[in-house]
mmCIF file of C-alpha atoms and ligand atoms in Angstrom:
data_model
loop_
_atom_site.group_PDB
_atom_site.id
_atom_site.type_symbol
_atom_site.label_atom_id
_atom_site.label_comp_id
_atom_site.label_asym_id
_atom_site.label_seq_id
_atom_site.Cartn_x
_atom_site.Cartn_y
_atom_site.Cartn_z
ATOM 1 C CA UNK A 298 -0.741 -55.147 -66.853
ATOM 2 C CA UNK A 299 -4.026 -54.604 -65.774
ATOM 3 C CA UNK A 300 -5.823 -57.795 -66.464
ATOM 4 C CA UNK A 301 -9.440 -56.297 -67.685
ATOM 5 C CA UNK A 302 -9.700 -53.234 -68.910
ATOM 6 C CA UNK A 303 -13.576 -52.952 -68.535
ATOM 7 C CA UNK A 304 -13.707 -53.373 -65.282
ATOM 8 C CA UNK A 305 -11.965 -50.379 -63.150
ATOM 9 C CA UNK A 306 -12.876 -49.384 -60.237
ATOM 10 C CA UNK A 307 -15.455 -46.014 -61.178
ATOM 11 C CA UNK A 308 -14.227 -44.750 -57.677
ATOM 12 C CA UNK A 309 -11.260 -45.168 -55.866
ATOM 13 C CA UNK A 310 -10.622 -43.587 -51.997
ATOM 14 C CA UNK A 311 -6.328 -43.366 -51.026
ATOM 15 C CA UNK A 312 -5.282 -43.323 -47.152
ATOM 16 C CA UNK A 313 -2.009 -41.655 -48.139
ATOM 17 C CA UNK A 314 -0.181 -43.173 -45.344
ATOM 18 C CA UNK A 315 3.380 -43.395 -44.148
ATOM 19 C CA UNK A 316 5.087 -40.295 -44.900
ATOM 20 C CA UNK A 317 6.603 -39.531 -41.659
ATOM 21 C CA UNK A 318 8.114 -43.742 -41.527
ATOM 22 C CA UNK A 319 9.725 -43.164 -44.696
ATOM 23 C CA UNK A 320 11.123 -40.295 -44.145
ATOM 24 C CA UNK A 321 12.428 -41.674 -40.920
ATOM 25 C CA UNK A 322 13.818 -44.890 -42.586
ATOM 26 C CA UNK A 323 16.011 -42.321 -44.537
ATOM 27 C CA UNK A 324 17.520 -40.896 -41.608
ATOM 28 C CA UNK A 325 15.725 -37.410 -42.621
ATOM 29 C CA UNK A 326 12.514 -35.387 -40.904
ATOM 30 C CA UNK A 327 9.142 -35.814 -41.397
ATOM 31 C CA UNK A 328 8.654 -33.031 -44.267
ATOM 32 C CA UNK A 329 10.792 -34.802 -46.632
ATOM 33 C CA UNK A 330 8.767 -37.348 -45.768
ATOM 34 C CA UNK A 331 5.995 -35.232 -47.173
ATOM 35 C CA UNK A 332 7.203 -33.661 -50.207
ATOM 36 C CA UNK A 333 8.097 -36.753 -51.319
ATOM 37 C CA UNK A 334 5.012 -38.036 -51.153
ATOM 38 C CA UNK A 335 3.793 -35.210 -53.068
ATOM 39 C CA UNK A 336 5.363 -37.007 -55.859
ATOM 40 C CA UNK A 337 3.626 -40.181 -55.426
ATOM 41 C CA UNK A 338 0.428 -38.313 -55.640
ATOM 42 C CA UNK A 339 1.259 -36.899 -59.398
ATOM 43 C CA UNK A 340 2.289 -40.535 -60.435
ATOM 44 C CA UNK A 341 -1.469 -41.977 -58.555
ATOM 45 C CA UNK A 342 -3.345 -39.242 -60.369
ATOM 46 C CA UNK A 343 -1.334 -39.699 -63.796
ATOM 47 C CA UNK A 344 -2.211 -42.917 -63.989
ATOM 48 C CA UNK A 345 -5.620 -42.849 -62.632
ATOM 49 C CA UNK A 346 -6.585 -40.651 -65.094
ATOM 50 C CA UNK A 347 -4.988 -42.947 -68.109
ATOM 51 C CA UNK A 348 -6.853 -46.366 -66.742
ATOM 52 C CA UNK A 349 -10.188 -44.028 -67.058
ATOM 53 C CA UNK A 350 -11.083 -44.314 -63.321
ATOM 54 C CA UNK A 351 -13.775 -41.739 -63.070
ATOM 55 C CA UNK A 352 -13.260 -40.703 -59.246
ATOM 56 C CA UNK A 353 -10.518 -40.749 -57.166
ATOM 57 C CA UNK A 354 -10.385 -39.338 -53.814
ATOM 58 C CA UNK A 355 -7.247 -38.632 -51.380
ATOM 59 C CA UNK A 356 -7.194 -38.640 -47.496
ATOM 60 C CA UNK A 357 -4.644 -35.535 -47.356
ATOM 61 C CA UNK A 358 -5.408 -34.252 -43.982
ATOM 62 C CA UNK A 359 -7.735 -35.244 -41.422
ATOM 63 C CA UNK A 360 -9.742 -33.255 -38.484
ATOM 64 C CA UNK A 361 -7.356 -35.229 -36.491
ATOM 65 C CA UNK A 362 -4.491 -34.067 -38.252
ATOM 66 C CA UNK A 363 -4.330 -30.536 -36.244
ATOM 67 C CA UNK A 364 -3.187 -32.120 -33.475
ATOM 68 C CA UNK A 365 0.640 -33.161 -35.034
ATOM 69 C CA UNK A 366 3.220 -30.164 -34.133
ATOM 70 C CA UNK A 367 2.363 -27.029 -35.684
ATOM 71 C CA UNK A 368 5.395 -27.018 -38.049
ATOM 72 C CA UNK A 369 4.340 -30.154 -39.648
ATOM 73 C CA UNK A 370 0.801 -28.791 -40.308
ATOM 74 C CA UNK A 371 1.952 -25.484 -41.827
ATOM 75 C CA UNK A 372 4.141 -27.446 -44.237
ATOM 76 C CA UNK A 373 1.225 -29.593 -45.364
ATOM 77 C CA UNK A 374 -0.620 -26.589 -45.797
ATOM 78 C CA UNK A 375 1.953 -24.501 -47.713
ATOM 79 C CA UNK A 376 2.871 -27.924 -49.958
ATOM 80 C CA UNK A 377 -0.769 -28.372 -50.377
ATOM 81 C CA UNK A 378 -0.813 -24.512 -51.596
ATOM 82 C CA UNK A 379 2.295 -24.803 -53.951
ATOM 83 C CA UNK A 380 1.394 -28.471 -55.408
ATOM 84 C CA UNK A 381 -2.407 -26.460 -56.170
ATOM 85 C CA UNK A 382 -0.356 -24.245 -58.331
ATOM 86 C CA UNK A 383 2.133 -26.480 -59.758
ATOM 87 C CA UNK A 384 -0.214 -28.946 -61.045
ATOM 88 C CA UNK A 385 -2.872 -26.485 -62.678
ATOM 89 C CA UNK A 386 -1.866 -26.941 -66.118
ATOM 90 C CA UNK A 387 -1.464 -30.799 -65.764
ATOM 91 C CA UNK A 388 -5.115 -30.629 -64.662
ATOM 92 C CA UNK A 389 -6.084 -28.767 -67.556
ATOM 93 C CA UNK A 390 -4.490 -30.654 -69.785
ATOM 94 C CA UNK A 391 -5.855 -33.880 -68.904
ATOM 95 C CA UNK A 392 -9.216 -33.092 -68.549
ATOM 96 C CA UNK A 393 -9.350 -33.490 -64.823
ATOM 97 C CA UNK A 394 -11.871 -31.597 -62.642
ATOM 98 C CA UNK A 395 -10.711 -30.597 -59.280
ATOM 99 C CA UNK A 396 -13.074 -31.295 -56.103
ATOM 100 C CA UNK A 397 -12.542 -30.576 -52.062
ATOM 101 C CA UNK A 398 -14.717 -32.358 -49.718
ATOM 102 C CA UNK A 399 -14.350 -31.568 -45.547
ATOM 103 C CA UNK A 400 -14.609 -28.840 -43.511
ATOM 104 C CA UNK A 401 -12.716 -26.547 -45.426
ATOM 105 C CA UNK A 402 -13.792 -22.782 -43.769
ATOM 106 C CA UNK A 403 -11.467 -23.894 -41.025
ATOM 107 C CA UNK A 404 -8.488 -24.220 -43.310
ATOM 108 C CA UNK A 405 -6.046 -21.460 -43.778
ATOM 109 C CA UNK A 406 -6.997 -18.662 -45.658
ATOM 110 C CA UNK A 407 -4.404 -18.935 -48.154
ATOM 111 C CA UNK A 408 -5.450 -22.567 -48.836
ATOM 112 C CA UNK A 409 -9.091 -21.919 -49.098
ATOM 113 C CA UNK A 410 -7.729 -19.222 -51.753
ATOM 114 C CA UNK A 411 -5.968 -21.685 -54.053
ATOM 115 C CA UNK A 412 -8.585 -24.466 -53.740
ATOM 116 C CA UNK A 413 -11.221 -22.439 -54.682
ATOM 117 C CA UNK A 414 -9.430 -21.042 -57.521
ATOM 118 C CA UNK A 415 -8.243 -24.495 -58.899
ATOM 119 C CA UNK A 416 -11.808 -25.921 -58.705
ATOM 120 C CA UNK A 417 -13.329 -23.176 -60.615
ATOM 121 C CA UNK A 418 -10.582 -23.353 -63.411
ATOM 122 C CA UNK A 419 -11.300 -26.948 -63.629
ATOM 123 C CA UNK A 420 -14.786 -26.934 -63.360
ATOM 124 C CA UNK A 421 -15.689 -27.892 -66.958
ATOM 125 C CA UNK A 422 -13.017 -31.011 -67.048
ATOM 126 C CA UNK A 423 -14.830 -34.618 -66.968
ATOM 127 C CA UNK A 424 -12.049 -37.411 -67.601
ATOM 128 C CA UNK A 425 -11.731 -37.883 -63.550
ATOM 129 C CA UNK A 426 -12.896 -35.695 -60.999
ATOM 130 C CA UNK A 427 -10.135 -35.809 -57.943
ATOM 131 C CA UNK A 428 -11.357 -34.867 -55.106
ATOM 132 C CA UNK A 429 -9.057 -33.926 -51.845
ATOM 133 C CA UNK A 430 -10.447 -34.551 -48.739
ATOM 134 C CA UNK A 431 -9.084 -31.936 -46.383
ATOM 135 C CA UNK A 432 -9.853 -31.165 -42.636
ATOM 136 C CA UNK A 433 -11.844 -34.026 -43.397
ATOM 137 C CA UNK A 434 -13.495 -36.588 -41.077
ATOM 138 C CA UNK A 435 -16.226 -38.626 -41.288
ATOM 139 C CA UNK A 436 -17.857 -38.310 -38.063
ATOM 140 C CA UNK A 437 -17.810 -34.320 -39.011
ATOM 141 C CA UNK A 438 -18.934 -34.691 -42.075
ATOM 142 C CA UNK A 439 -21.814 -36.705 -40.440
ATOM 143 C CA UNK A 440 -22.510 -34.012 -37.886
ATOM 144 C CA UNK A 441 -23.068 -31.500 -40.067
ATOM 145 C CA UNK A 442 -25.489 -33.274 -42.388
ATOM 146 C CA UNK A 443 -27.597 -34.430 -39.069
ATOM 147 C CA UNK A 444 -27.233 -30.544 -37.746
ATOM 148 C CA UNK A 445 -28.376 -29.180 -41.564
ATOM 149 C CA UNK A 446 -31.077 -31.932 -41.440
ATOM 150 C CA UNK A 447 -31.994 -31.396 -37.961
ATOM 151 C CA UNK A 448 -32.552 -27.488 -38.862
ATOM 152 C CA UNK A 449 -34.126 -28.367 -41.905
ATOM 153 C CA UNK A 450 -36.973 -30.597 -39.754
ATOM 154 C CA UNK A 451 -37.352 -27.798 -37.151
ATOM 155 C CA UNK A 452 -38.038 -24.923 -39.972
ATOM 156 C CA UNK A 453 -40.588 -27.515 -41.648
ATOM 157 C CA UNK A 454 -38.417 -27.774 -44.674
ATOM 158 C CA UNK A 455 -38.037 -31.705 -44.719
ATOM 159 C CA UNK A 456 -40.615 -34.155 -42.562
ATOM 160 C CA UNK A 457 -39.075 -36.468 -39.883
ATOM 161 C CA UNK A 458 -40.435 -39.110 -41.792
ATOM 162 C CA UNK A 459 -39.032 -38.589 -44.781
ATOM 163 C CA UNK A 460 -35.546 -38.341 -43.611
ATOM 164 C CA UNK A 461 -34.148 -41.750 -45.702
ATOM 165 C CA UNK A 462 -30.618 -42.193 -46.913
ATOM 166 C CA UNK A 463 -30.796 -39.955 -49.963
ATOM 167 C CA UNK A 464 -31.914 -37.249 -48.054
ATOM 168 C CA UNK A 465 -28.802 -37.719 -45.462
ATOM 169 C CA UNK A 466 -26.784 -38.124 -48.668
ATOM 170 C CA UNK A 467 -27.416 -35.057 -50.504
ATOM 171 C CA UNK A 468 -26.496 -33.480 -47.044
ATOM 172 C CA UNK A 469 -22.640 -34.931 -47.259
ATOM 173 C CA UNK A 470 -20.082 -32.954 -48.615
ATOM 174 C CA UNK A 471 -19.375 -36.215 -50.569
ATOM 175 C CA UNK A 472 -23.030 -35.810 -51.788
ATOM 176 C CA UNK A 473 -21.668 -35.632 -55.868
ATOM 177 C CA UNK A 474 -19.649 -38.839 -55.364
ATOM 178 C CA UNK A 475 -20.407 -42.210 -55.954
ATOM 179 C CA UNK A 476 -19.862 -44.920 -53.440
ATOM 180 C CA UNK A 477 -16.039 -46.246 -52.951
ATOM 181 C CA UNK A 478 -15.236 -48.783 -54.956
ATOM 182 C CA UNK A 479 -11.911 -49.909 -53.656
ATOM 183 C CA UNK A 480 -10.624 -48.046 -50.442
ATOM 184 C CA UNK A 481 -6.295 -48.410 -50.227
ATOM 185 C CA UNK A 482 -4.357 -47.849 -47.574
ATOM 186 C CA UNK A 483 -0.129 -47.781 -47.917
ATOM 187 C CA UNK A 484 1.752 -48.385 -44.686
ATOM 188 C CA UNK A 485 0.598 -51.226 -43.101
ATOM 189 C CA UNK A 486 -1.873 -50.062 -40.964
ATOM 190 C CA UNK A 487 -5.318 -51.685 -41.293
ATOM 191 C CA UNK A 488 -7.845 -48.986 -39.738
ATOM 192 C CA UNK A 489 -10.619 -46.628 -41.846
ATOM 193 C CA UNK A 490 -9.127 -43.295 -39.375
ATOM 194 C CA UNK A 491 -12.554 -41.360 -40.106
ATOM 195 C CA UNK A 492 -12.326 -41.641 -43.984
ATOM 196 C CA UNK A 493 -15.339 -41.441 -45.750
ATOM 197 C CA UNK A 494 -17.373 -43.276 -43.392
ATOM 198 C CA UNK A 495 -20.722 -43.342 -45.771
ATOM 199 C CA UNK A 496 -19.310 -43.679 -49.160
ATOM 200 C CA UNK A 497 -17.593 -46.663 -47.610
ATOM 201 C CA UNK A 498 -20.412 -48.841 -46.722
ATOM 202 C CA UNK A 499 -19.711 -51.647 -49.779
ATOM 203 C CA UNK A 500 -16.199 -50.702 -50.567
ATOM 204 C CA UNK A 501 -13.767 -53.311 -50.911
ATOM 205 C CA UNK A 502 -10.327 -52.910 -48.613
ATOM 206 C CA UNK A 503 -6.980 -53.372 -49.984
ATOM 207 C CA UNK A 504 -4.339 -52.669 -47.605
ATOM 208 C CA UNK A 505 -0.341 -52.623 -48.321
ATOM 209 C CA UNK A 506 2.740 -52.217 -46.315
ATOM 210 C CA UNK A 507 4.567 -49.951 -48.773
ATOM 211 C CA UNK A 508 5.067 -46.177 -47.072
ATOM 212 C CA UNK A 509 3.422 -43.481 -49.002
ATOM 213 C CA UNK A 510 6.513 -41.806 -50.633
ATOM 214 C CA UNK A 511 7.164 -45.444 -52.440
ATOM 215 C CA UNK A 512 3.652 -45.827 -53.888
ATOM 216 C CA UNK A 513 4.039 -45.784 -57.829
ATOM 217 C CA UNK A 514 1.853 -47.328 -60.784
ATOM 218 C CA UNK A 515 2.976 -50.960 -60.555
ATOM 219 C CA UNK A 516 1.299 -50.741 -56.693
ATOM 220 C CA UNK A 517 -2.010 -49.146 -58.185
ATOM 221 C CA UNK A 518 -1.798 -52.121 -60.720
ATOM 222 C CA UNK A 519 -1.397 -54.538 -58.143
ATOM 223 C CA UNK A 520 -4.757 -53.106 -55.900
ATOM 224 C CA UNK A 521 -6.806 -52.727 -59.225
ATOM 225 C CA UNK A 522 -5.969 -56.823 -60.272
ATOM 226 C CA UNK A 523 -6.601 -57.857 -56.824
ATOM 227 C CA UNK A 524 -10.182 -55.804 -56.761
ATOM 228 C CA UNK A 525 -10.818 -57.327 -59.971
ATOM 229 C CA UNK A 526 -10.522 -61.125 -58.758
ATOM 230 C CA UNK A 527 -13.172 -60.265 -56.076
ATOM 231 C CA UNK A 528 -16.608 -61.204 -56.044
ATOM 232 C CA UNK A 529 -19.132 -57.828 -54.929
ATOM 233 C CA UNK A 530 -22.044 -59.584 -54.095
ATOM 234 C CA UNK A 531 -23.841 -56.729 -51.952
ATOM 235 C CA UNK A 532 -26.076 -58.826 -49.608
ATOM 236 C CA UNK A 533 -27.084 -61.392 -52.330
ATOM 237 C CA UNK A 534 -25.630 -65.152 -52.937
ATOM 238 C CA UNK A 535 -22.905 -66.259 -55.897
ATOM 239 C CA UNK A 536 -25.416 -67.583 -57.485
ATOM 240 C CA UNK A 537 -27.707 -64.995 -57.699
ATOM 241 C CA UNK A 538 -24.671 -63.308 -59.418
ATOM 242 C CA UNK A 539 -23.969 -65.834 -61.524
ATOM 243 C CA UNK A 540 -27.359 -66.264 -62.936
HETATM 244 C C1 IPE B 719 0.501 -39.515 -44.170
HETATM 245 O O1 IPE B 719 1.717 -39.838 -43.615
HETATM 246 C C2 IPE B 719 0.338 -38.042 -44.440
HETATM 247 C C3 IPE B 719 -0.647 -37.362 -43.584
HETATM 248 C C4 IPE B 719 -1.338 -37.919 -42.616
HETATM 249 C C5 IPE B 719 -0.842 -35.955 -43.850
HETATM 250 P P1 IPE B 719 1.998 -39.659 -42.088
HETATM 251 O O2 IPE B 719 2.484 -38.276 -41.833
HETATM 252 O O3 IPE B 719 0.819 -40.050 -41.263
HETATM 253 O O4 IPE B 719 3.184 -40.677 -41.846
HETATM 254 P P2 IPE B 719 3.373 -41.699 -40.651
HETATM 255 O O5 IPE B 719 2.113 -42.469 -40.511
HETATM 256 O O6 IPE B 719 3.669 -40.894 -39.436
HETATM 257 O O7 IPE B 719 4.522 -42.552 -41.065
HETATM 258 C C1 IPE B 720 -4.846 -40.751 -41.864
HETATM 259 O O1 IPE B 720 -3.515 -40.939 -41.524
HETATM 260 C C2 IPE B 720 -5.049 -39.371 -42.385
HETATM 261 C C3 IPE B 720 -4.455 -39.066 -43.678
HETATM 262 C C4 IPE B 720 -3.851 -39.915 -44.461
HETATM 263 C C5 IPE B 720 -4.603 -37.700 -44.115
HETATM 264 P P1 IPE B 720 -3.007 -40.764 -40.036
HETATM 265 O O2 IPE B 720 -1.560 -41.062 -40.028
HETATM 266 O O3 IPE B 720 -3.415 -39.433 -39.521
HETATM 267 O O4 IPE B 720 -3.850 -41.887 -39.272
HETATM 268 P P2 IPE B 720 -3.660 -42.574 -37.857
HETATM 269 O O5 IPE B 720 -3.628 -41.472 -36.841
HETATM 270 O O6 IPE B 720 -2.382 -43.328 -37.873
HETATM 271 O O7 IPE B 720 -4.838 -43.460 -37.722
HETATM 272 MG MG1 MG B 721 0.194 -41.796 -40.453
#
């Protein structure tokens, strides 16, 4: 299926979107929309993990995301907290290292609990690190690295002139990631919402209209070939490539 083998994508970012469409489609409410797109995340992950993709990162909820009705954001929570637990052993089993990026002190207590238990039980995997990017936004993540920076200057830690981009990058809670590869978004919408604004810079877009919930292997296949066919040339000419 996947035409070459060799060249995967070492990092791939997920806007999980559509959840609340599908569900709607289906004549049901919004969390069924969401536990059912629980299960498209096992099948993503699953077969990340077996095309050796080294990173993968998912959008589950953004800074913006506290604004939808507070029913809808404790059931994210308490499905984020009960998939956490569920899918421990699958982790362990397939060598895959859990990772959080965002501002997670702000996140429920219970949450902050089970994440920090499931990355230190998974600590030592290295097939694929997946990283969940929760009260996440890239403008806050931004903030705080220029506030952390800013301190730094002020306390004589760091030199305003020294202040280059891996300085600002080792200030990101994405600091232990690579840059994006390919960035997908399901649902038809073509917008970045606040994702990962840095790690972004050179990624290549590949945006679908399936909803969320629908989002299986064949559709990871499909991104992964069409990433494959493009040409990364990062600022310089074909030919340069080609030479
Ligand atoms: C994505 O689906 C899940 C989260 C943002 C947590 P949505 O809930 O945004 O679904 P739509 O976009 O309303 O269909
Ligand atoms: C982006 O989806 C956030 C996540 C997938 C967690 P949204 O549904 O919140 O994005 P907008 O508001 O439509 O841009
Ligand atoms: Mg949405």
């Amino acid at each position: 299926m996947i035409h070459k083998p060799s060249n995967i994508p070492n990092h791939i970012a997920i806007i999980m979107d559509g959840n609340g469409r599908w569900a709607k489609s289906k004549g049901k409410n919004r969390l069924f929309g969401h536990r059912n797109g629980v299960k498209a995340v096992q099948k993503t992950v699953e077969e990340s993990t077996r095309l050796g993709v080294k990173h993968l990162t998912l959008y589950a909820f953004s800074t913006e995301n506290w604004k939808r009705p507070q029913k809808e954001i404790n059931t994210l929570m308490s499905l984020l907290v009960s998939s956490l637990k569920k899918e421990l052993n699958q982790m362990l089993e397939n060598d895959i290292r859990l990772n959080a990026i965002g501002n997670i002190s702000k996140l429920p207590l219970s949450v902050q609990k089970e994440l920090n238990q499931t990355i230190k039980k998974t600590k030592k995997n290295s097939r694929m690190t997946l990283t969940l990017a929760l009260n996440y936004g890239g403008k806050e993540e931004l903030t705080h690295a220029f506030k952390e920076i800013a301190s730094k200057v002020k306390n004589n830690i760091i030199s305003p002139e020294n202040v280059d981009e891996t300085i600002i990058n080792k200030h990101l809670y994405t600091r232990n990631l690579p840059d994006v590869d390919l960035l997908i978004r399901t649902s038809g919408e073509q917008r970045i919402s606040n994702f990962l604004l840095w790690k972004i810079a050179y990624a290549e877009l590949y945006f679908l209209d399936i909803l969320w919930p629908e989002f299986n292997e064949t559709h990871l296949h499909l991104a992964i070939d069409n990433y494959q066919n493009r040409e990364r040339r990062f600022g310089k000419t074909s030919e340069q490539l080609n030479t």
